[in-house]
Coordinates of C-alpha atoms in Angstrom, one line a residue:
Chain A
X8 CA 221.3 179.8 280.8
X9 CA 223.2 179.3 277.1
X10 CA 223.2 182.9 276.4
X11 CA 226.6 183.5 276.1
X12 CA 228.3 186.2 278.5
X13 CA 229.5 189.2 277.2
X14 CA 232.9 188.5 279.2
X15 CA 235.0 186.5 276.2
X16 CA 236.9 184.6 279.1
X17 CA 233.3 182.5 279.8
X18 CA 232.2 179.8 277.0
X19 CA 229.1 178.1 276.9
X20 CA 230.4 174.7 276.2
X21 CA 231.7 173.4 279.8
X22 CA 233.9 170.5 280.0
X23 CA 231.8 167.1 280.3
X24 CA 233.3 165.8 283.2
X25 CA 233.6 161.7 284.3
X26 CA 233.6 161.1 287.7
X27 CA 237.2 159.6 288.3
X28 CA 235.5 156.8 290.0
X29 CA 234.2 155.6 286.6
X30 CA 237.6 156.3 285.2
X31 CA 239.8 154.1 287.5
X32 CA 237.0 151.6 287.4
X33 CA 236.9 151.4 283.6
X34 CA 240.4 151.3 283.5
X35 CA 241.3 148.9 286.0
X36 CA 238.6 145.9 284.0
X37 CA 240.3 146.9 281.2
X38 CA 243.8 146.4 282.3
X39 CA 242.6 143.0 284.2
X40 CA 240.8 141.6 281.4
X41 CA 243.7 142.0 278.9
X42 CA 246.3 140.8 281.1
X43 CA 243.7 137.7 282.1
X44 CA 244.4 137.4 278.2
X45 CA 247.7 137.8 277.9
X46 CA 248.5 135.1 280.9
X47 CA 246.2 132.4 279.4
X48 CA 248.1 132.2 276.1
X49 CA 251.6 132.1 277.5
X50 CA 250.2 129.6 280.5
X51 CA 248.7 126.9 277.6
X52 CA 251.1 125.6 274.5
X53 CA 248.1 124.9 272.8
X54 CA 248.0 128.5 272.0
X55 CA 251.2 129.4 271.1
X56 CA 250.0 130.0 267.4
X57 CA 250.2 133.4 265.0
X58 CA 246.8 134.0 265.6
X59 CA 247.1 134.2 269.5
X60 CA 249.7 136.3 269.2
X61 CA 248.2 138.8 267.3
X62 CA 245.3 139.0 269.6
X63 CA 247.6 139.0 272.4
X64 CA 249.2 142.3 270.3
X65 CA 245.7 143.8 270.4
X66 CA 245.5 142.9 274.5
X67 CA 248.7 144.6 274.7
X68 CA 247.8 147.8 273.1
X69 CA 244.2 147.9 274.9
X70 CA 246.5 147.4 278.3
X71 CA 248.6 150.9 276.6
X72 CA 245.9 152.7 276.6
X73 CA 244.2 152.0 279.6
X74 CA 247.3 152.4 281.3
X75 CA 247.9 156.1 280.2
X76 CA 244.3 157.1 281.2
X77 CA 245.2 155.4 284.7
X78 CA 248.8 157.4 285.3
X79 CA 247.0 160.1 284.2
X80 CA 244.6 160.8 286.2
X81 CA 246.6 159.5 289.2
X82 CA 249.4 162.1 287.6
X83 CA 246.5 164.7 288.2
X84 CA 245.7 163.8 291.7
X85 CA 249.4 163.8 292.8
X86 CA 249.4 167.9 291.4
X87 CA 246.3 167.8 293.2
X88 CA 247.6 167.0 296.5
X89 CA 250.9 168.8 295.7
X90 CA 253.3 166.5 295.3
X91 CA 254.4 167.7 292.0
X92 CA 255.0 171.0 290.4
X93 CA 253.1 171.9 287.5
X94 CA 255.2 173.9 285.3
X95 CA 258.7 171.6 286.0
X96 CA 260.7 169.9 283.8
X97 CA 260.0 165.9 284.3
X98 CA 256.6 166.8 284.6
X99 CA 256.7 168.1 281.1
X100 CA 259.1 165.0 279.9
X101 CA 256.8 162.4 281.8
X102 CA 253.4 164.3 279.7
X103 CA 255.1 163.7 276.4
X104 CA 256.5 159.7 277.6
X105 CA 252.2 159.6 278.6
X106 CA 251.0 160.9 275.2
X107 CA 253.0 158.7 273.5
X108 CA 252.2 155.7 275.1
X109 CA 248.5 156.5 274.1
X110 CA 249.2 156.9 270.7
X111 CA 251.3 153.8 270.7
X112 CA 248.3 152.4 272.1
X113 CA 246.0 153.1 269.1
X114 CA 248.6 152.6 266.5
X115 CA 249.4 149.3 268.0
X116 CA 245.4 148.5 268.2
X117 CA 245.0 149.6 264.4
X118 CA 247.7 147.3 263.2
X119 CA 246.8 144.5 265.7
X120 CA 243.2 144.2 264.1
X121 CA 244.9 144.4 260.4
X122 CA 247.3 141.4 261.4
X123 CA 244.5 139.8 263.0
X124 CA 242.5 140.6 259.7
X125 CA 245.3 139.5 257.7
X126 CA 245.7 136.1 259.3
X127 CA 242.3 134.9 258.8
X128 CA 242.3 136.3 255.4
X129 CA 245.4 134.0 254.9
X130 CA 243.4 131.0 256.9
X131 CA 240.9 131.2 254.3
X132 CA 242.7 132.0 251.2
X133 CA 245.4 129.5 251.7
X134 CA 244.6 127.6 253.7
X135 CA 246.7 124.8 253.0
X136 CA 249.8 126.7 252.8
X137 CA 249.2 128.4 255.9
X138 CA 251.6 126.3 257.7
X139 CA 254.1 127.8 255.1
X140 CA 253.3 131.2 254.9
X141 CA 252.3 132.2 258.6
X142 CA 255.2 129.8 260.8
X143 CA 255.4 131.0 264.4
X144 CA 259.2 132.7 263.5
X145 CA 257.2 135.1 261.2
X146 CA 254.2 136.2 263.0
X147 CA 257.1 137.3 266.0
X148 CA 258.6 139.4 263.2
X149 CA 255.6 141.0 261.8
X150 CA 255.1 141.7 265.4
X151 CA 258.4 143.1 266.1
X152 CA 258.1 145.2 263.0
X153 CA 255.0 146.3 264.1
X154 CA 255.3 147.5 267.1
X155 CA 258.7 149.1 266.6
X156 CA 257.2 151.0 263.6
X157 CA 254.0 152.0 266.1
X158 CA 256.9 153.2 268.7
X159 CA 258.6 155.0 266.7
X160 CA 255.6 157.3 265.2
X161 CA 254.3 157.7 268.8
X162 CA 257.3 159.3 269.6
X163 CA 257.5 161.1 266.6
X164 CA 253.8 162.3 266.7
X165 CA 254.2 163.1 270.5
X166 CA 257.2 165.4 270.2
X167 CA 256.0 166.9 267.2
X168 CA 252.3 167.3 267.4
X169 CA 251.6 170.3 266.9
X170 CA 252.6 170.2 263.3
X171 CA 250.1 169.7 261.0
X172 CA 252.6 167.6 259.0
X173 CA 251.6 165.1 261.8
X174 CA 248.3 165.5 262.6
X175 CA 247.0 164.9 258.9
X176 CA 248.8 161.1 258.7
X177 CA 247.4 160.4 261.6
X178 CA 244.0 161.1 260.9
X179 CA 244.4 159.3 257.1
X180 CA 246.0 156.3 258.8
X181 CA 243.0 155.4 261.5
X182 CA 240.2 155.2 257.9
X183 CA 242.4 154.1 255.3
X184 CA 243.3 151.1 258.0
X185 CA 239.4 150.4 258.8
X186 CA 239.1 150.6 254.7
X187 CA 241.6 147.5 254.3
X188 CA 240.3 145.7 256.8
X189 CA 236.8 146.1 255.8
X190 CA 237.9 145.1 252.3
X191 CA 239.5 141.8 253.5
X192 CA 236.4 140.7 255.6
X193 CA 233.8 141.3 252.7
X194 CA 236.2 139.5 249.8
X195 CA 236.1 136.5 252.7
X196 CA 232.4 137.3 253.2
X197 CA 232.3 137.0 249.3
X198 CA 234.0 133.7 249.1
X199 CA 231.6 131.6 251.6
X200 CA 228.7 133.5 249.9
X201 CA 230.4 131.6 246.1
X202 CA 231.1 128.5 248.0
X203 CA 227.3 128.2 249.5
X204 CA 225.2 129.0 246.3
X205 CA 227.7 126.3 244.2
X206 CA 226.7 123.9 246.9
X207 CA 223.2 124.9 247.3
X208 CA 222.4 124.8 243.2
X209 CA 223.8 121.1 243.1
X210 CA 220.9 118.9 242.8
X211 CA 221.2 116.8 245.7
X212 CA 222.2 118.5 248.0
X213 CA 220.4 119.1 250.8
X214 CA 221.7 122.5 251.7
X215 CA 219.7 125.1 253.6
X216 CA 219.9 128.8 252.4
X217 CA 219.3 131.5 254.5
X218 CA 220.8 134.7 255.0
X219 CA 223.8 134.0 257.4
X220 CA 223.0 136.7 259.8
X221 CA 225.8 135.8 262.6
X222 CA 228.8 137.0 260.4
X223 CA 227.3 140.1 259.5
X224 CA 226.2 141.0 262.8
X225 CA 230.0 139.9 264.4
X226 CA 231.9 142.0 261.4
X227 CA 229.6 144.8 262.2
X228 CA 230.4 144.5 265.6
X229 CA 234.2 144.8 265.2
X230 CA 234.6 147.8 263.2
X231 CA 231.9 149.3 264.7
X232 CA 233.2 149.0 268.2
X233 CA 236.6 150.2 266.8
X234 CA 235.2 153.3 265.1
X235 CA 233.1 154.4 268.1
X236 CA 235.5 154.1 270.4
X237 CA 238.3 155.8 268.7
X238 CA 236.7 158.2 265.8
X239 CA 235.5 160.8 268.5
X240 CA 239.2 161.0 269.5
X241 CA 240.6 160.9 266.1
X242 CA 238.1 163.8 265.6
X243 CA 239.2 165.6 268.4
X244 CA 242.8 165.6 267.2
X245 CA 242.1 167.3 264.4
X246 CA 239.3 169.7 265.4
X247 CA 242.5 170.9 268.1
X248 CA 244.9 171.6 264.9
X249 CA 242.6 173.1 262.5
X250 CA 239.9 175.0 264.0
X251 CA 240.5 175.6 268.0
X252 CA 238.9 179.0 268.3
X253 CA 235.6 178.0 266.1
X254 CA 232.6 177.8 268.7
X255 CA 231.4 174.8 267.1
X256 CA 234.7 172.7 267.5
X257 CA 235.0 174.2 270.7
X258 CA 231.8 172.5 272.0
X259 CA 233.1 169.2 270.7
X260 CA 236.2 169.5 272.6
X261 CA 234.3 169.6 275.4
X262 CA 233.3 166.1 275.3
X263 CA 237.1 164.6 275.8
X264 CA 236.7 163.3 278.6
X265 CA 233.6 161.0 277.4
X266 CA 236.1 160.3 274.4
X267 CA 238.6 159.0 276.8
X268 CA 236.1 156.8 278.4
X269 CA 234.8 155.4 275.1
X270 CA 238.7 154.4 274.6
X271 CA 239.0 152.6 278.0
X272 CA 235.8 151.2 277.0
X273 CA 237.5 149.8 273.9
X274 CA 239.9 147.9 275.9
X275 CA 236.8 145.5 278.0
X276 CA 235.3 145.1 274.3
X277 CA 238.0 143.6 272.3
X278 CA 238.7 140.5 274.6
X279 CA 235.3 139.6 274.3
X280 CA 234.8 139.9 270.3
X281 CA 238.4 138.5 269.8
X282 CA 239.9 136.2 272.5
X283 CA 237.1 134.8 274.8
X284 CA 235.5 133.2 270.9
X285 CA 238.0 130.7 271.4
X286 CA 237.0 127.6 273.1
X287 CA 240.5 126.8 273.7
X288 CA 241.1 130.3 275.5
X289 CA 237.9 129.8 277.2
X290 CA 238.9 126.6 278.6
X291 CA 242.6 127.9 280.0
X292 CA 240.5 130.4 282.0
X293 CA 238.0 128.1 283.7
X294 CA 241.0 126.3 284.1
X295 CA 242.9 128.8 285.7
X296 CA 240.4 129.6 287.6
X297 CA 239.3 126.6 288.8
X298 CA 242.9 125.5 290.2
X299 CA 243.3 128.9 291.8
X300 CA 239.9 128.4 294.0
Chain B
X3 CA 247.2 165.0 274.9
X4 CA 248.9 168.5 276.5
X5 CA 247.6 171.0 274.0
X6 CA 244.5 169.5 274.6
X7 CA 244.3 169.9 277.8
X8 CA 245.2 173.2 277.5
X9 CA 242.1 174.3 275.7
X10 CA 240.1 172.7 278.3
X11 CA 241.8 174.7 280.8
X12 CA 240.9 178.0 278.5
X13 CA 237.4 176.8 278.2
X14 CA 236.6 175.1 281.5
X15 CA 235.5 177.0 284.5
X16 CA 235.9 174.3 286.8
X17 CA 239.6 174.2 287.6
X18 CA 239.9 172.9 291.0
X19 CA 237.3 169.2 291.5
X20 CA 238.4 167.7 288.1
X21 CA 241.4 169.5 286.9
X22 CA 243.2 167.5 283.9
X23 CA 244.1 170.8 283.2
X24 CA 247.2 171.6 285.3
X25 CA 250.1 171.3 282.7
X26 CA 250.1 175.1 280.8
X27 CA 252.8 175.5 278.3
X28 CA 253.9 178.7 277.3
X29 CA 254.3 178.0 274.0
X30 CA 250.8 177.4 273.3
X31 CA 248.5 179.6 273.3
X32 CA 244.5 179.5 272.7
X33 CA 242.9 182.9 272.8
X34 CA 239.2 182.7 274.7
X35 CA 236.2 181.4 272.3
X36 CA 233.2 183.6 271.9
X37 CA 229.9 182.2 271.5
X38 CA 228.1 185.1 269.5
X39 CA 225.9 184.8 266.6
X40 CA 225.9 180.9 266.4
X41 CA 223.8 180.1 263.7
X42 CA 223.2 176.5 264.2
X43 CA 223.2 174.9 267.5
X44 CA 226.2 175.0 269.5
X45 CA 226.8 171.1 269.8
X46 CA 225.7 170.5 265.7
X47 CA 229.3 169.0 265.3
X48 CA 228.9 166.4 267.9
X49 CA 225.3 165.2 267.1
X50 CA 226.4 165.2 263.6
X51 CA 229.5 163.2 264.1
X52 CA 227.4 160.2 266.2
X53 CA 224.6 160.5 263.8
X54 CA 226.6 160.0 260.3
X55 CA 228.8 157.8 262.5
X56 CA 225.4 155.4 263.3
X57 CA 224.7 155.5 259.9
X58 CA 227.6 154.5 258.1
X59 CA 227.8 151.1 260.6
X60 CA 224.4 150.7 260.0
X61 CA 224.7 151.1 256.2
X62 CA 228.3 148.5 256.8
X63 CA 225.6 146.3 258.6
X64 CA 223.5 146.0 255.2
X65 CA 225.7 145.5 253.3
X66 CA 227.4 142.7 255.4
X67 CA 224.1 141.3 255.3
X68 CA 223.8 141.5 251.4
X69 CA 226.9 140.2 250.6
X70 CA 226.5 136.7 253.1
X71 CA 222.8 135.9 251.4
X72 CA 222.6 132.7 249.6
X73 CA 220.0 133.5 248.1
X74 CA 217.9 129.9 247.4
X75 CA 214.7 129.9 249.9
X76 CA 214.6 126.9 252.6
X77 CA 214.5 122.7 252.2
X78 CA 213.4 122.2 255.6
X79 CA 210.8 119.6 255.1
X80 CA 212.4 117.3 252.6
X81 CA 211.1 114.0 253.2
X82 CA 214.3 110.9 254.1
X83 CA 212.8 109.0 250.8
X84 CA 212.6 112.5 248.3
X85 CA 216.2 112.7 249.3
X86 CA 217.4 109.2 248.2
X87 CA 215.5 110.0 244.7
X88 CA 217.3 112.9 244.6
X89 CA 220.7 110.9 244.8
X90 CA 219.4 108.6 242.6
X91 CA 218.7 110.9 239.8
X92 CA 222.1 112.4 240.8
X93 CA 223.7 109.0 240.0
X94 CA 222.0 108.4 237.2
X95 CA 222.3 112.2 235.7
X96 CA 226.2 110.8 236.0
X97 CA 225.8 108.8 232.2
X98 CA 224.0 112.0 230.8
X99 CA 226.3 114.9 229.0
X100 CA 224.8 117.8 230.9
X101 CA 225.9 121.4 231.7
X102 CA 228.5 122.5 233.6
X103 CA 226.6 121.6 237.0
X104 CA 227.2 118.1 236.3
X105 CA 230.9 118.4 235.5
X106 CA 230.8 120.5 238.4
X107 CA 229.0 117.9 240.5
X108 CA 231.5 115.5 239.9
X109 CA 234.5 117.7 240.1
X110 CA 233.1 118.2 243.9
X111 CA 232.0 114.6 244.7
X112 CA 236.1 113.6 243.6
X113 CA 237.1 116.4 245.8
X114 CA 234.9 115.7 248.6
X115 CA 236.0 112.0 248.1
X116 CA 239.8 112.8 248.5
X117 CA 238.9 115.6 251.0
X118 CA 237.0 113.1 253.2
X119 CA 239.5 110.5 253.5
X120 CA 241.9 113.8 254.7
X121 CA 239.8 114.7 256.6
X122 CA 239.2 111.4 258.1
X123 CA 242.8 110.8 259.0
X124 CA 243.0 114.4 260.4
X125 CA 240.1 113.2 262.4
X126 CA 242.1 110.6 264.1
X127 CA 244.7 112.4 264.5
X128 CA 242.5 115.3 266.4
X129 CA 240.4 113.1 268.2
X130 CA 241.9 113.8 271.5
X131 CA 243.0 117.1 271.0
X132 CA 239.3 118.0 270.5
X133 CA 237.5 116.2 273.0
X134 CA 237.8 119.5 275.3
X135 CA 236.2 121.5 272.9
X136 CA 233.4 119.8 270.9
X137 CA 230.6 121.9 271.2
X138 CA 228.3 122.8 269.0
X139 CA 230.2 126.6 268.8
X140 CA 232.1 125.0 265.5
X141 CA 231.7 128.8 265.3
X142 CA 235.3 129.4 264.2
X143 CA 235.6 127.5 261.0
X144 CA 234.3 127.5 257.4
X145 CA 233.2 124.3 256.6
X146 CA 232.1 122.4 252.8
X147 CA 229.0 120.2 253.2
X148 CA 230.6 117.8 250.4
X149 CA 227.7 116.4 248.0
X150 CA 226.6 112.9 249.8
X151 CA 227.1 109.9 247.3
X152 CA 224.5 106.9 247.7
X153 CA 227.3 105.4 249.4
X154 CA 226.7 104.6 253.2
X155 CA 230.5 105.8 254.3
X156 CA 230.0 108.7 252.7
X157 CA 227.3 109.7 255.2
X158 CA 230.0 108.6 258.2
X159 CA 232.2 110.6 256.4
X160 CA 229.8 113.8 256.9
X161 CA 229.2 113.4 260.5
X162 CA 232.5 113.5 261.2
X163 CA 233.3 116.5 259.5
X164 CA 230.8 118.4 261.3
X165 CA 231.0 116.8 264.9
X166 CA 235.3 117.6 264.8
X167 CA 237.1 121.1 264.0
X168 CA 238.0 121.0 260.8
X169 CA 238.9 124.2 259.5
X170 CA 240.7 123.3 256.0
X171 CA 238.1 122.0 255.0
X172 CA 235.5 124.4 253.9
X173 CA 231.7 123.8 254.6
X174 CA 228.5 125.2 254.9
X175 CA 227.2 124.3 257.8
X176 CA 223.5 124.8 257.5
X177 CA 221.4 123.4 260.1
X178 CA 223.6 124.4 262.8
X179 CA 223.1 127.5 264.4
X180 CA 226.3 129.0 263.7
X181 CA 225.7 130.6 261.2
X182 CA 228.3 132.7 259.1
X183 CA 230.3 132.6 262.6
X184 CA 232.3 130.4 260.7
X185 CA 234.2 133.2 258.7
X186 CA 236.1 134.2 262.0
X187 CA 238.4 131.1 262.4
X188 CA 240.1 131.0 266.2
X189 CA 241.0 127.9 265.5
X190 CA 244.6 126.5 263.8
X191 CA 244.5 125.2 260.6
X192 CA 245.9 121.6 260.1
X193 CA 249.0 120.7 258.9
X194 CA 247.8 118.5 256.2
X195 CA 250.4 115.7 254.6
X196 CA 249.0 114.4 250.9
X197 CA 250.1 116.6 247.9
X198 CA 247.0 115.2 245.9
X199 CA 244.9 116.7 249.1
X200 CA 246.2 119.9 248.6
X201 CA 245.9 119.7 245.2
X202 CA 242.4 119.5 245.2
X203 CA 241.5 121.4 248.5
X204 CA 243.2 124.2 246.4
X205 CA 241.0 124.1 243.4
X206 CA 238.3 124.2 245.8
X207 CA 239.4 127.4 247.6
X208 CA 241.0 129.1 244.5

């Protein structure tokens, strides 16, 4: 059954296929969770801090990109059931408005996790002029910039990507970003590791060393989440530009849909490593909650 | 992505039950892929992207690991009296000229001095702010266990800073099981008031 047909229209490497119930239902818990986000940090003042915001940056994007996987695939069922043309103009228009708003949606996750990075760095670092340097005014604008910057390469990379003059930034972008932010966690790691032993080696003190497994394991978690979920896609992108007839990169293409649902997938993740650690978020929910019932 | 989805159309027999392959565009075009002579096996590029992909956050794991090891093995069974000679000798290693542990020492007992008294006015000022979240999940902060002097408020002083959030004020938290949670702060710093606070909280962090 893989011996490949002499006919050059048949391939070996069929399309993976996810049922579309597992799509919409991935999608819709991603959607929900973020915007369960999103509502408890404008609902409580509490959390009307930089740090909120950026995470609420990073709900927003994971909302982006479960979004476009949502109008897509209802997109596909319309064409399905007739209702719109394949080959017309606004559905050509509304494709390139879709792919944009997915890569706005990993752009905007990428820069969300450096802020976010960034911020604690700053917690940390200087910490007692981190009134100073991070007041509420700012964080908006590093937002702002942010996500007019990710807004305006999605469209750029949307209308013009099939050049390879886009594809290649792309690609550097999504390491070099999981580079820094690697780089800033282990110089924190590095600090509280310098902090513990000058503690533990005085002479009274009654310090316990052990190996702090928890902040391994949760940085771990982070990138690694990140890189799973978007990497295969990433990979995809650029096995499309460079090498589309090889068999080989063929047979990955074939996976995308499975990519796509490691993206969605991305979107349920993040609230839980990033916003549902704060007790204070925790609390608005069971709060909200509670007076709902 | 629409050029992706137009090599799925070229390479995807199935065009009617799942079709994300209805938009063609004209000016894009893949030829068919043949599958002859394949020399490793057809999928090599997908097992070896998950495979290096589990290595390298493994390998990110170990490293992680590495870098937050203290190092010294554990005190757990230090007896309440071995402790108090311990701060005894301390006090008395004060008269001695030793090396740089002891200047050390002192620099920290100073700071921690200065840093409790911040600390214990932040306290106040947190006290109801916190009372909704005092669990044990201190996970968000980096706290400094400040060097105990033979002094009875100092010891207050100590139980405060780990029962309330106090996250400018760095500290090892050892025998709670947060572990190196701490690094990932989800909780606001303090806007702190004293110059001579942030004075020595800043030799501390710098």
């Amino acid at each position: 059954k893989n011996i490949s047909d002499f006919s050059l229209n048949v391939t070996d490497c069929t399309q993976v296929v996810v049922p579309e119930e597992v799509f919409f239902t991935v999608a819709a818990a991603g959607i929900l969770e973020n915007l369960l986000v999103l509502i408890a940090v404008v609902r409580n003042k509490n959390l009307h801090l930089p740090m909120y915001f950026f995470i609420c940056s990073l709900a927003i994007s994971d909302m982006l990109g479960s979004l476009y996987k949502t109008l897509e695939n209802i997109f596909i069922i319309l064409c399905k059931m007739g209702y719109l043309t394949r080959r017309g103009d606004f559905e050509k228009k509304l494709d390139d408005a879709m792919d944009s708003m997915f890569i706005l949606s990993l752009l905007g996750s990428i820069f969300s996790l450096l802020a976010i990075a960034a911020d604690r760095y700053i917690t940390i670092f200087y910490a007692l002029r981190y009134h100073n340097i991070m007041t509420l005014r700012r964080a908006l604008a590093i937002l702002a910039i942010i996500w007019t910057f990710c807004a305006g390469s999605s469209i750029a990379i949307a209308l013009f990507s099939y050049e390879a003059a886009t594809v290649i930034p792309f690609t550097i972008l999504f390491p070099l970003m999981m580079f820094f932010i690697l780089c800033l966690y282990i110089h924190m790691f590095l600090l509280a590791r310098s902090h513990a032993k000058k503690i533990a080696s005085l002479p009274t003190s009654t310090v316990h060393q052990r190996t702090n497994m928890k902040g391994a394991i949760t940085l771990t978690i982070f990138l690694g989440v990140f890189l799973c979920c978007w990497a295969p896609f990433v990979l995809h992108i650029l096995l499309a530009r460079f090498c589309p007839h090889n068999p080989y990169c063929a047979c990955y293409m074939s996976i995308f849909h499975v990519n796509g649902t490691l993206i969605m997938c991305n979107a349920i993740i993040d609230p839980m490593i990033f916003a549902f650690r704060s007790p204070e978020l925790r609390c608005t929910f069971k709060k909200m909650f509670c007076c709902s019932r | 992505m629409s050029a992706l989805r137009l090599i799925s159309n070229r390479t995807s027999q199935q065009a009617l039950s799942n079709s994300d392959y209805t938009w063609e565009y004209e000016y894009y075009e893949y030829g068919p892929v043949s599958f002859e002579g394949l020399k490793a096996h057809k999928y090599s590029i997908v097992i070896g992207f998950w495979v290096g992909l589990a290595v390298f956050v493994i390998f990110m794991f170990f490293v992680l690991t590495l870098l937050t090891k203290t190092g010294a093995p554990h005190q757990d069974n230090a007896e309440p009296s071995e402790k108090r000679c311990r701060m005894n000798s301390f006090v008395a290693d004060f008269g001695r000229p030793l090396d740089s542990e002891r200047v050390f020492s002192r620099q920290i007992a100073e700071e921690s001095r200065s840093l409790f008294h911040f600390c214990i006015n932040e306290v106040e000022h947190l006290d109801k702010a916190k009372q909704n979240h005092r669990s044990p999940g201190l996970e968000s902060n980096i706290h400094f266990e400040e060097v105990p002097r033979s002094s009875g408020m100092f010891e207050e002083d100590l139980n405060c800073l780990t029962k309330f959030n106090i996250p400018n004020c760095v500290n090892t938290e050892q025998n709670s099981s947060l572990g190196e949670d701490d690094l990932l702060i989800s909780e606001p710093p303090i806007i702190l008031e004293t110059k001579s606070v942030m004075q020595s909280s800043c030799r501390i962090l710098d």
